[in-house]
Short mmCIF file of C-alpha atoms in Angstrom, two decimals:
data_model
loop_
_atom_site.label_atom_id
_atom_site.label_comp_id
_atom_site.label_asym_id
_atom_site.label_seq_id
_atom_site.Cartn_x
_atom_site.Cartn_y
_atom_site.Cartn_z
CA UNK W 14 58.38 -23.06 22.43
CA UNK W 15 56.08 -26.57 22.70
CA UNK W 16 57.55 -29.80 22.85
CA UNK W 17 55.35 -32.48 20.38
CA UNK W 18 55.87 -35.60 20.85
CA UNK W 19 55.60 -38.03 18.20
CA UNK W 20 54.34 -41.51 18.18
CA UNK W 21 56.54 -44.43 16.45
CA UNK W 22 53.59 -44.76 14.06
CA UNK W 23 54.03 -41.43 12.67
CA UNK W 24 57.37 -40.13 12.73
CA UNK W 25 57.94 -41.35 8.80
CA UNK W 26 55.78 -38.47 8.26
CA UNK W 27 58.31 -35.84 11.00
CA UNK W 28 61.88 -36.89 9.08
CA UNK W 29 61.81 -39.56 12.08
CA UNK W 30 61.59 -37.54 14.18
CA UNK W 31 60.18 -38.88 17.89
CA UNK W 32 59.80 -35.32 19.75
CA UNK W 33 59.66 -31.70 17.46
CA UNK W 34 60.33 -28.40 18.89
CA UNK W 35 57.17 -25.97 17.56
CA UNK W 36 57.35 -22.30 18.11
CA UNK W 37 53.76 -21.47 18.33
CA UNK W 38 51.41 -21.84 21.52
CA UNK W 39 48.54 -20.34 22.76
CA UNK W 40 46.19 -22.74 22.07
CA UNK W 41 46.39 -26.52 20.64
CA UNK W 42 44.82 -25.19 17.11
CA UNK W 43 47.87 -22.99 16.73
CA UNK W 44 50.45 -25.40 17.66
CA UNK W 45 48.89 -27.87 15.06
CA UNK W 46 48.56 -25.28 12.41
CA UNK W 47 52.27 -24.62 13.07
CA UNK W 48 52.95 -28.54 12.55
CA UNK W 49 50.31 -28.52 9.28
CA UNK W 50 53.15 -25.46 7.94
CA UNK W 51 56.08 -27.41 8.49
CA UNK W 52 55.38 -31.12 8.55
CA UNK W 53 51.64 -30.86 6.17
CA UNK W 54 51.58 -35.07 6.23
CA UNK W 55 52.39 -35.26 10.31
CA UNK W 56 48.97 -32.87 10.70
CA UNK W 57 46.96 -34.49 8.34
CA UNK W 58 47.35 -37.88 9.75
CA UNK W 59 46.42 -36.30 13.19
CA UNK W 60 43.12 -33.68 11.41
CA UNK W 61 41.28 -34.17 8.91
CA UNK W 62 40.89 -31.49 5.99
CA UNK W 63 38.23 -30.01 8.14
CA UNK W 64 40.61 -29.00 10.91
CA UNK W 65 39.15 -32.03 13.23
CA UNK W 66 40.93 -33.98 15.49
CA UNK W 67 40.82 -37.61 13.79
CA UNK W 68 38.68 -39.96 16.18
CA UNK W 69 41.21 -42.58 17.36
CA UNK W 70 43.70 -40.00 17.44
CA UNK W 71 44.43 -38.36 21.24
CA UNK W 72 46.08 -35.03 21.72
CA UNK W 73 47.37 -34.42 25.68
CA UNK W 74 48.62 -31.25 26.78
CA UNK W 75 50.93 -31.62 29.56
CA UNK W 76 49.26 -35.42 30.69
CA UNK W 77 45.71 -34.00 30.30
CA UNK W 78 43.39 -35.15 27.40
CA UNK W 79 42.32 -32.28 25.14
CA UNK W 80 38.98 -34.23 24.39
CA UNK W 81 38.51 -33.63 28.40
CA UNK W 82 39.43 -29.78 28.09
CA UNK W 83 38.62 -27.34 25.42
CA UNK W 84 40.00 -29.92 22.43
CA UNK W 85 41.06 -27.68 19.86
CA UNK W 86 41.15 -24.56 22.18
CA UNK W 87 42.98 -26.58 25.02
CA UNK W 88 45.44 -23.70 26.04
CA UNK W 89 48.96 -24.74 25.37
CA UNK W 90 51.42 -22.73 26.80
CA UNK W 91 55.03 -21.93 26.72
CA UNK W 92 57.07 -25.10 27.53
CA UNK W 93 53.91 -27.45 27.37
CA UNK W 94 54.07 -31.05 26.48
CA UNK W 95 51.70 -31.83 23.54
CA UNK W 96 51.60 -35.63 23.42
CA UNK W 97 50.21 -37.89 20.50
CA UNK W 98 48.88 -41.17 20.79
CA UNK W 99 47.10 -43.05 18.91
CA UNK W 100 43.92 -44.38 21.01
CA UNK W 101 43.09 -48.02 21.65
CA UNK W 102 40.88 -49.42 18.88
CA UNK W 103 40.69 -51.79 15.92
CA UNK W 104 41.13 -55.36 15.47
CA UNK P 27 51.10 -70.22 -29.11
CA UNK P 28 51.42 -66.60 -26.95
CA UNK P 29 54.47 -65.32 -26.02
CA UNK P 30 54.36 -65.78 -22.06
CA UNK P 31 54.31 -62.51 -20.56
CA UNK P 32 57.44 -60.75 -19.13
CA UNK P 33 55.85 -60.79 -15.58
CA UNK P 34 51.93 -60.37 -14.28
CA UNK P 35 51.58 -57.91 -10.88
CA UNK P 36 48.29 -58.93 -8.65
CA UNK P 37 47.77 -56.39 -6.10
CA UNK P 38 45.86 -57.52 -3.47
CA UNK P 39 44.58 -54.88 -1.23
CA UNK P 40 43.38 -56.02 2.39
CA UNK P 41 42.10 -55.03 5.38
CA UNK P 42 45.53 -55.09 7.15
CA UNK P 43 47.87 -53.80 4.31
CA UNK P 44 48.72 -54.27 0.44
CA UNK P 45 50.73 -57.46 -0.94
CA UNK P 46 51.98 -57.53 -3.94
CA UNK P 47 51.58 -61.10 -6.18
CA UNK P 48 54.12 -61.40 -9.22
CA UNK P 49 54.48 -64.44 -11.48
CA UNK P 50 57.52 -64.35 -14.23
CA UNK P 51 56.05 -67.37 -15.67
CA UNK P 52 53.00 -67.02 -16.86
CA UNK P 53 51.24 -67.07 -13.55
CA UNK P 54 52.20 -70.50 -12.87
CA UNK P 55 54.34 -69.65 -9.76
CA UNK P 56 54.08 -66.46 -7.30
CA UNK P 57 55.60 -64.36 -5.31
CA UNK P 58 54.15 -62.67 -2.48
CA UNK P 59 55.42 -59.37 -0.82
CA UNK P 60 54.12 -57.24 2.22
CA UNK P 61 52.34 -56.25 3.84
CA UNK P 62 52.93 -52.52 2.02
CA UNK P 63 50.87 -50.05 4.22
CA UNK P 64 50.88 -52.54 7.30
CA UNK P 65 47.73 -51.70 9.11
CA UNK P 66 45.84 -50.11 6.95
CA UNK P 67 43.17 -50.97 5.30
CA UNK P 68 43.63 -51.20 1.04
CA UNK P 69 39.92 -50.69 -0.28
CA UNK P 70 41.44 -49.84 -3.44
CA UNK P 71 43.85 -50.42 -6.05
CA UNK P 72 44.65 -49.84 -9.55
CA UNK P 73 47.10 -50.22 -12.69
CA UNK P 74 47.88 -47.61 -14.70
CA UNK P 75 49.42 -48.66 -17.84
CA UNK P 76 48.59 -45.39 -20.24
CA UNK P 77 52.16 -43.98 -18.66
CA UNK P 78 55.50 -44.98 -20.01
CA UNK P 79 56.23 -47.20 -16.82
CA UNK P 80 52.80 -48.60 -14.75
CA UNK P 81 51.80 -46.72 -12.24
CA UNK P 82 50.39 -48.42 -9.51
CA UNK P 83 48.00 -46.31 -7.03
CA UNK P 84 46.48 -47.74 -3.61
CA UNK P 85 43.87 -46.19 -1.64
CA UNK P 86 45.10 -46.89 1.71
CA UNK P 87 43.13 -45.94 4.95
CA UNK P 88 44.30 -46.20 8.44
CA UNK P 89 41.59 -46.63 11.08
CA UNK P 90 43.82 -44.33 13.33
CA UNK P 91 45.39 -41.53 10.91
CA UNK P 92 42.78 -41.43 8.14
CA UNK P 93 42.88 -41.69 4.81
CA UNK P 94 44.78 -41.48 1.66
CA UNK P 95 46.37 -42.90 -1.88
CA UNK P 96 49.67 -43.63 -2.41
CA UNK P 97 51.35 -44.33 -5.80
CA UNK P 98 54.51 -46.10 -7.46
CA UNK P 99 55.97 -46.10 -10.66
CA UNK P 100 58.48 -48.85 -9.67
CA UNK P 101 55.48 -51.59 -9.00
CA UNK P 102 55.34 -51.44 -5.74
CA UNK P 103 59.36 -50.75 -5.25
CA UNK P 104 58.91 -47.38 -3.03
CA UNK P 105 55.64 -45.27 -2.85
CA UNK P 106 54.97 -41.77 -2.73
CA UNK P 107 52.29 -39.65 -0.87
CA UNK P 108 51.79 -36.31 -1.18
CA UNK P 109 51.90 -33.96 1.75
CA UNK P 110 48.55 -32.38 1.05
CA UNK P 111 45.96 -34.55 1.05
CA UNK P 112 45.67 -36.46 -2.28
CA UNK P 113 41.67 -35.98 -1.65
CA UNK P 114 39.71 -33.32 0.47
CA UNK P 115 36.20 -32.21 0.56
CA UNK P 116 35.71 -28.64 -0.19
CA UNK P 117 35.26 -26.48 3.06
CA UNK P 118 31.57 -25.95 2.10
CA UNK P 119 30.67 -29.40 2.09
CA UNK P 120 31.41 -29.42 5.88
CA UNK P 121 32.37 -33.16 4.84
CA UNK P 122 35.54 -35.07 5.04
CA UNK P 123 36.93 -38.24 3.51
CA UNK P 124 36.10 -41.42 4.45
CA UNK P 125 38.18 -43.65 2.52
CA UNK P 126 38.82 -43.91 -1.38
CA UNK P 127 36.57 -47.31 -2.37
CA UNK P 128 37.53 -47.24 -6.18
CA UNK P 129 40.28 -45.94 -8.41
CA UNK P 130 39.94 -45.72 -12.01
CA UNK P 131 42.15 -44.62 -14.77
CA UNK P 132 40.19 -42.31 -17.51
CA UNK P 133 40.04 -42.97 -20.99
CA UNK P 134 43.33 -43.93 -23.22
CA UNK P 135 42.49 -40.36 -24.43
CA UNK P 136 43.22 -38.63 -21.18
CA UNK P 137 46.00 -40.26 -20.20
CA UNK P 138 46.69 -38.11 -16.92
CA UNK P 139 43.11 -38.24 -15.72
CA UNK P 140 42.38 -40.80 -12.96
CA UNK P 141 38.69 -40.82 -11.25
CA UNK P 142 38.06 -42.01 -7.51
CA UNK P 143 35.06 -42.94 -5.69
CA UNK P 144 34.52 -41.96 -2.56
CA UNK P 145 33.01 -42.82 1.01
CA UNK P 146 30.77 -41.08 1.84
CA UNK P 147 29.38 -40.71 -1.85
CA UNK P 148 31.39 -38.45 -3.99
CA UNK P 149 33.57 -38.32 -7.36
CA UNK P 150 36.93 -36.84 -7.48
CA UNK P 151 38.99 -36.48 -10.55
CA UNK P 152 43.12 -36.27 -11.16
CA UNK P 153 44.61 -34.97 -13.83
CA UNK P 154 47.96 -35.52 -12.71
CA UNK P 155 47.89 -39.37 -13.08
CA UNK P 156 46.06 -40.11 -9.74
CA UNK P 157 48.67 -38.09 -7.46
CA UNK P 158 46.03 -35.25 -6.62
CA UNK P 159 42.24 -34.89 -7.23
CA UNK P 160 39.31 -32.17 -7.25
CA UNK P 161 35.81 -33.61 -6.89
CA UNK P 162 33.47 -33.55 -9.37
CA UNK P 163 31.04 -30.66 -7.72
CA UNK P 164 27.73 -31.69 -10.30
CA UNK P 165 27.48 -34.93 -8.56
CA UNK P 166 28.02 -33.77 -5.09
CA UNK P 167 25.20 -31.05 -5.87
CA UNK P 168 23.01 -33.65 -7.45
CA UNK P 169 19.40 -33.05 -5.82
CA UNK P 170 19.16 -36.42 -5.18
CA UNK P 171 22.13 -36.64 -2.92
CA UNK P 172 20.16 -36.06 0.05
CA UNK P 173 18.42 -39.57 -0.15
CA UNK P 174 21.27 -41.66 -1.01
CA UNK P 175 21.26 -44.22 1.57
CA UNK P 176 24.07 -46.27 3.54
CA UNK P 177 24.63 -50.31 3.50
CA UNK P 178 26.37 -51.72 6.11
CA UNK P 179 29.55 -50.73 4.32
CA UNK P 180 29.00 -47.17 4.55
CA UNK P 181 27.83 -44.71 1.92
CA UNK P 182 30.06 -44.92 -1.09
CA UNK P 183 30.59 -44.81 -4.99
CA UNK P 184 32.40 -48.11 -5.09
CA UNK P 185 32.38 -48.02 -9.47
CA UNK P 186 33.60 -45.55 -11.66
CA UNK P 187 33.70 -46.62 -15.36
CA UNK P 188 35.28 -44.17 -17.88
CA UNK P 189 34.15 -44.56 -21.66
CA UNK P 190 37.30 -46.00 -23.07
CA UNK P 191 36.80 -44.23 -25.54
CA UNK P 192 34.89 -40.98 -25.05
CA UNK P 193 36.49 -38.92 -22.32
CA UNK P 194 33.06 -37.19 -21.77
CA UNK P 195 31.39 -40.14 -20.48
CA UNK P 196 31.46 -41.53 -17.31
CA UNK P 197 29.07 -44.10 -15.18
CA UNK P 198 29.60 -44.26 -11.54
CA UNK P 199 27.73 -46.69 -8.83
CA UNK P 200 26.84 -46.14 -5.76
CA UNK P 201 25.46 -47.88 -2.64
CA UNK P 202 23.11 -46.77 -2.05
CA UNK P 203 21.67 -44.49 -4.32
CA UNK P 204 22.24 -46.89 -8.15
CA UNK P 205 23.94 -45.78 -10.99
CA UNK P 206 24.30 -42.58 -12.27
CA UNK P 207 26.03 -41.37 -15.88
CA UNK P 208 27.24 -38.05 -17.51
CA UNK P 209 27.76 -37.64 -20.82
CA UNK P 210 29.57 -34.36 -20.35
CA UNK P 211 32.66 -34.90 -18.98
CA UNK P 212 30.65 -34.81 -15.51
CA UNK P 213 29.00 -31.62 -15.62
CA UNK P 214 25.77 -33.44 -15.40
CA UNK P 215 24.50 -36.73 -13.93
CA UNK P 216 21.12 -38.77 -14.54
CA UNK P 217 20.17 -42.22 -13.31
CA UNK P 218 20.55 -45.51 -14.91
CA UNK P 219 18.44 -47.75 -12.57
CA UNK P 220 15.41 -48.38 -15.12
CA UNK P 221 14.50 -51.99 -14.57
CA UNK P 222 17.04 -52.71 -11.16
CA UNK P 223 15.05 -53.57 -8.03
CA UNK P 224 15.11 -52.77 -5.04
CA UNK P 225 13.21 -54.88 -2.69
CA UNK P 226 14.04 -52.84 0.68
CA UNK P 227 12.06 -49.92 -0.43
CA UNK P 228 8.47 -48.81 -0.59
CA UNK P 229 8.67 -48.80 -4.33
CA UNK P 230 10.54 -51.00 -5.21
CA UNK P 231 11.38 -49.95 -8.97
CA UNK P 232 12.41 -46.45 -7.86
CA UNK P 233 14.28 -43.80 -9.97
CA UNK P 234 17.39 -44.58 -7.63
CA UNK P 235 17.93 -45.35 -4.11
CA UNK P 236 19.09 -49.04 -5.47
CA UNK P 237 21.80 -51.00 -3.81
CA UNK P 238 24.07 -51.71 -7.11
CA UNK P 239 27.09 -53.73 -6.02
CA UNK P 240 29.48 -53.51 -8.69
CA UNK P 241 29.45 -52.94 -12.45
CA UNK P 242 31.65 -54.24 -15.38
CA UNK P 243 32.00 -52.85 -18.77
CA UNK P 244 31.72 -55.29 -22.07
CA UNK P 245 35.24 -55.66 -23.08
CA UNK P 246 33.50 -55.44 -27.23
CA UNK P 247 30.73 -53.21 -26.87
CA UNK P 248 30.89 -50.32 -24.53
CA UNK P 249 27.25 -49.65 -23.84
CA UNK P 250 26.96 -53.02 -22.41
CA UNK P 251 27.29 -53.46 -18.77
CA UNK P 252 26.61 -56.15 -16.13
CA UNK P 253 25.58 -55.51 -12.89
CA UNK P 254 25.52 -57.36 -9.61
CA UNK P 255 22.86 -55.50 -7.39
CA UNK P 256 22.10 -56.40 -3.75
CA UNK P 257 19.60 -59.09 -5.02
CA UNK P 258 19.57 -59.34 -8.85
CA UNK P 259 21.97 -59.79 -12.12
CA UNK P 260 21.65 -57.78 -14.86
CA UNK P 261 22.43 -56.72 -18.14
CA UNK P 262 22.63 -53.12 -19.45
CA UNK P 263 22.69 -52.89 -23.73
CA UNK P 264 22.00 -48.95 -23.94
CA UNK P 265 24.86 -48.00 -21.79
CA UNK P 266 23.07 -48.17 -18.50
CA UNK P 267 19.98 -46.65 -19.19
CA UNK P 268 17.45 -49.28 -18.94
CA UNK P 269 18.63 -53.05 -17.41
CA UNK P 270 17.39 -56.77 -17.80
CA UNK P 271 17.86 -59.57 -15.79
CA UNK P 272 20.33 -62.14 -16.85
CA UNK P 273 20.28 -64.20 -13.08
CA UNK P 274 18.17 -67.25 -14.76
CA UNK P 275 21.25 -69.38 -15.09
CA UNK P 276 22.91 -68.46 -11.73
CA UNK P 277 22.30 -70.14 -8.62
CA UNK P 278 21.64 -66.87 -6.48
CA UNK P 279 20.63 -63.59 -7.50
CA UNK P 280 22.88 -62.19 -4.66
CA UNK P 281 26.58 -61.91 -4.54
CA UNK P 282 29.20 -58.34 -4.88
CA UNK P 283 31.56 -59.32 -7.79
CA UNK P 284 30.79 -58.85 -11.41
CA UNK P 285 34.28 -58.77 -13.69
CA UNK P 286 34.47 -58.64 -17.47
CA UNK P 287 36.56 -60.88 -19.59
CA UNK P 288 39.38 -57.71 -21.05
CA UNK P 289 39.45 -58.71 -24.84
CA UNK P 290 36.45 -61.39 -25.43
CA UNK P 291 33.04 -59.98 -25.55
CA UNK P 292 30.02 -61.28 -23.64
CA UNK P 293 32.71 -63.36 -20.80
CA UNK P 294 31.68 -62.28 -18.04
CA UNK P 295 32.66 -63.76 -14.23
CA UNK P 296 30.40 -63.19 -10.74
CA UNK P 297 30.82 -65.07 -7.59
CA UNK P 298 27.52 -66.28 -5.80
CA UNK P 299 26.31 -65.76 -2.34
CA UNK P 300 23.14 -67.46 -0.97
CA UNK P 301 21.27 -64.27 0.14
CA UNK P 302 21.44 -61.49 1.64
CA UNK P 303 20.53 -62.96 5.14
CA UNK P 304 22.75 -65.85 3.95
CA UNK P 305 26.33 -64.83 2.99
CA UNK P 306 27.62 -67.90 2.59
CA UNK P 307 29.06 -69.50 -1.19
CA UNK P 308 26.19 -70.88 -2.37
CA UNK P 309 26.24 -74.87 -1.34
CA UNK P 310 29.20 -73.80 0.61
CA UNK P 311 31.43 -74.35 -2.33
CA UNK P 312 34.11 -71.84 -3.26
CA UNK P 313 32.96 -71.14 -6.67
CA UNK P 314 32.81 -68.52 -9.20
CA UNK P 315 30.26 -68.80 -12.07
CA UNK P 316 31.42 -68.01 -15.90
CA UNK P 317 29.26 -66.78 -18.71
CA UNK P 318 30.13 -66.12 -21.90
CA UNK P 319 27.37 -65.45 -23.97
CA UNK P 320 26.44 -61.99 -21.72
CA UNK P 321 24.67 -63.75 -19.20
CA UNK P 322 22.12 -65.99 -20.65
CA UNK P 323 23.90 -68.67 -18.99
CA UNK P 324 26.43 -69.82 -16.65
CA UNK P 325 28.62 -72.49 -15.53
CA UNK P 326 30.50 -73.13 -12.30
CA UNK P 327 34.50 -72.93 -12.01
CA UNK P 328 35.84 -75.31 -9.46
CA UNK P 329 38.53 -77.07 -10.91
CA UNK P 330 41.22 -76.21 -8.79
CA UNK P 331 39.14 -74.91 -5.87
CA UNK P 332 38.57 -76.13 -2.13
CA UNK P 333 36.03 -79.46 -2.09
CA UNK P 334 35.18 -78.96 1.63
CA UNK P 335 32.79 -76.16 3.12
CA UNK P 336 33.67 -73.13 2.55
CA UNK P 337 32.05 -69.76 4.03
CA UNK P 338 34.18 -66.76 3.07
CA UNK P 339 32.53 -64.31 0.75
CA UNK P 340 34.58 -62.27 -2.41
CA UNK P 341 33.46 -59.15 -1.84
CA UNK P 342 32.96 -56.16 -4.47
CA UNK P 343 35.85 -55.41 -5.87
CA UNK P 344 38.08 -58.89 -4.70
CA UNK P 345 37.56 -60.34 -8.22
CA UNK P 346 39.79 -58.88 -11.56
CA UNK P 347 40.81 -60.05 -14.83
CA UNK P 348 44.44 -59.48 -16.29
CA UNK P 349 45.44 -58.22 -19.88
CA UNK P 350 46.89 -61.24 -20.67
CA UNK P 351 45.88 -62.32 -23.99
CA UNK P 352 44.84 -65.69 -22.70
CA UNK P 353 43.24 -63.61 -19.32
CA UNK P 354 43.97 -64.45 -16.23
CA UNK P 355 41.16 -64.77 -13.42
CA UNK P 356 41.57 -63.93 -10.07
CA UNK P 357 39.83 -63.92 -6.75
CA UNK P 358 40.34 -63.06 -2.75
CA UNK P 359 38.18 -64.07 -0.08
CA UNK P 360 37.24 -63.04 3.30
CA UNK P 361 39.26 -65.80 4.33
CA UNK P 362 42.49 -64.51 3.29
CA UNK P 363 42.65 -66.92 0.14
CA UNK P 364 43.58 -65.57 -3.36
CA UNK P 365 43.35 -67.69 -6.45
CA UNK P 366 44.01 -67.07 -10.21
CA UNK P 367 43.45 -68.68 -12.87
CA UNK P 368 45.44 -68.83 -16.36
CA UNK P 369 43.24 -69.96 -18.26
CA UNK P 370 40.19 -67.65 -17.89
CA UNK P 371 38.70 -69.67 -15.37
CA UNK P 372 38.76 -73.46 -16.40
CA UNK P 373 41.08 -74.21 -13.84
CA UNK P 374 42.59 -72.19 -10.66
CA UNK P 375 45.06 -72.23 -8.22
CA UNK P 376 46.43 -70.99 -4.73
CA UNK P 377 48.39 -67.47 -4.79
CA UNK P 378 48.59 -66.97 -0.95
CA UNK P 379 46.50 -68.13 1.74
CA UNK P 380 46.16 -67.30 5.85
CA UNK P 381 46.13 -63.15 4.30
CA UNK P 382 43.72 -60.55 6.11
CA UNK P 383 40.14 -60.18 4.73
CA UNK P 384 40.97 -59.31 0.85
CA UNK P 385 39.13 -56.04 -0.05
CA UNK P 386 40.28 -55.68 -3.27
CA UNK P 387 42.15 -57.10 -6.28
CA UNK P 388 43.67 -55.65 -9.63
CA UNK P 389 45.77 -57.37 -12.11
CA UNK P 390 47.98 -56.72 -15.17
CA UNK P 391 51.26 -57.66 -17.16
CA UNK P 392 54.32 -55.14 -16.48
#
């Protein structure tokens, strides 16, 4: 089991929801896919329809920054933290 | 004497969310709500009136979570989204969506069939009223894709003008790359760019490559179409496939808007910029120019308008006429300034002011 925590911005898109329990874990990618199964507008807001990570969106795994690890492959395991935040940008 | 209309909707998409403009007396008065989709940016909007309530549909685009299009059948009351994404590029493009520059309902024969235009350069086509959308795979293929070129707004097909009447035909825009049209129903696409210019390139009266800014369709004669190009006005009387210059009677060859009166043929309405290197209204005066005999000439609309300087451009698709039968005129500016006219452009007044940048504009009774 992975904790995901949700960012105000999205959680119209997890039943307002702020954190979501997700069975799978292994690696980020799996977790995510889980999310895409069970909450399709939470993942799409976070990848695009090519599986990518969107580019002002971050993804940490227990405080560290996927984009700094393996991104998609960032091993996630049992009783991680998968954090999403939406990066500093815009005007 | 006309029967005022019931109520006029102005959507006014901008960069920081959607408001929605209603008047309940004949666009004398307004009232403004929103920002719908707070944040995001609104590059397009439409009104779909071939259902048995309007259907309004927004292509909304957050610079954080991507983008998407949202639709209402209660103007504007509640909006739905679907949970897949409304539009995807196929795996094999290795491509992904942008944002959604233009929405366009089909023909009054198709009434389920809604076309968008995409960034970065791409046609996609609903046939469940604009809720979900394949993309049109001939165009994608076209050989020419591979030399389309980007402005500074990104590579998109920003027009997409459905025959009214003929289902099969379609004429879509891009920038850059010019105009392209099927006549069946999409499966193939050739250029309509005979006699547009494009000054940035080598050749400068290429098969395509030109940087058309928007397009309007006569509201008597379908094969005639305007066309505002990045430098250069022009008129189109074979349905796109060869063009003529009608910027003689404007004061700049350069500007984004070009909007066709809905019932009266040969009004048409365009907004001037100086240049290109200049995007300024030209002499500084908020000002949209009116023609209505197809562009051999044109007179300026400022009753109404701002007297002082004024520097905020209307961008592409920031201008729109109603249904009304006595049209209404409207047009945003970078400035966050909407006005409308209800007279079909003799005079105009404020609809809302201090808004973020308007991208886009669409009007209609309900």
């Amino acid at each position: 089991m992975v904790t995901l925590l949700v960012p105000a911005a999205l959680r119209v898109d997890a039943a307002g929801a702020s954190r979501l329990d997700v069975t799978a874990c292994g690696t980020l990618r799996a977790v995510l896919d889980e999310v895409a199964g069970r909450w399709p507008r939470l993942d799409r807001r976070i990848r695009d329809e090519r599986g990518e990570l969107r580019r002002y969106v971050n993804v940490y795994v227990d405080g560290e920054d996927c984009r700094r690890g393996e991104g998609l492959d960032t091993p996630v395991p049992s009783g991680a933290e998968v954090q999403v935040i939406p990066s500093v940008a815009g005007g | 004497m006309t029967t005022p209309p019931a109520k006029t909707l102005l959507m006014i998409g901008t960069t920081k969310g959607l408001f929605l403009a209603t008047s309940s007396d004949d666009r004398l008065t307004w009232e403004v709500s929103g920002p719908h989709f707070s944040m995001t940016g609104v590059y397009s909007a439409a009104i779909d009136k071939r259902r048995s309530a309007p259907r309004l549909l927004a292509g909304v685009s957050s610079s954080h979570f991507g983008p998407s299009v949202a639709t209402s059948d209660d103007l504007g009351g509640s909006w739905r989204e679907p949970d897949q994404p409304p539009l995807a590029f196929p795996a094999d493009t290795e491509t992904s969506l942008g944002r959604v520059w233009q929405l366009a309902p089909g023909s009054a024969a198709e009434p389920d069939v809604v076309y968008a235009g995409t960034e970065p350069t791409a046609l996609f086509r609903s046939v469940d009223g604009g809720v979900s959308y394949e993309m049109v795979r001939a165009l994608w293929d076209h050989p020419h894709r591979k030399e389309w070129g980007e402005g500074f707004g990104g590579q998109a097909a920003h027009t997409v003008l459905p025959h009214p009447a003929d289902p099969a035909r379609v004429l879509v825009a891009m920038s850059t790359g010019g105009v392209y049209r099927s006549d069946d129903a999409g499966a193939t696409w050739t250029t309509g760019n005979t006699g547009i210019r494009a000054y940035f390139l080598p050749d400068e009266w290429p098969e395509f490559g030109q940087c058309v800014h928007k397009v309007a369709r006569d509201a008597g004669d379908p094969d005639r179409l305007y066309a505002q190009n990045h430098h250069g006005v022009y008129r189109s009387d074979d349905a796109g496939v060869t063009w003529n210059s009608i910027a003689d009677g404007l004061p700049s060859d350069f500007g984004f808007a070009m909007v066709a009166h809905p019932h009266r043929s040969g009004v048409i309405y365009n907004f001037p910029l100086v240049a290109d290197g200049e995007r300024f209204p030209v002499e500084r005066r908020c000002r949209p120019f009116r023609s209505v005999d197809a562009g051999t000439t044109w007179e300026p609309l400022a009753v109404g308008l701002p007297t002082d300087p004024y520097y905020a451009a209307v961008l592409r698709d920031a201008m729109c006429v109603d249904d009304a039968e006595t049209a209404g005129v409207y047009f945003g500016t970078r400035a966050g300034e909407v006005y409308a006219s209800r007279d079909e452009g003799d005079s105009w007044s404020l609809v809302a002011a201090h808004l973020p940048d308007v991208l886009c504009l669409r009007a209609a009774e309900v």
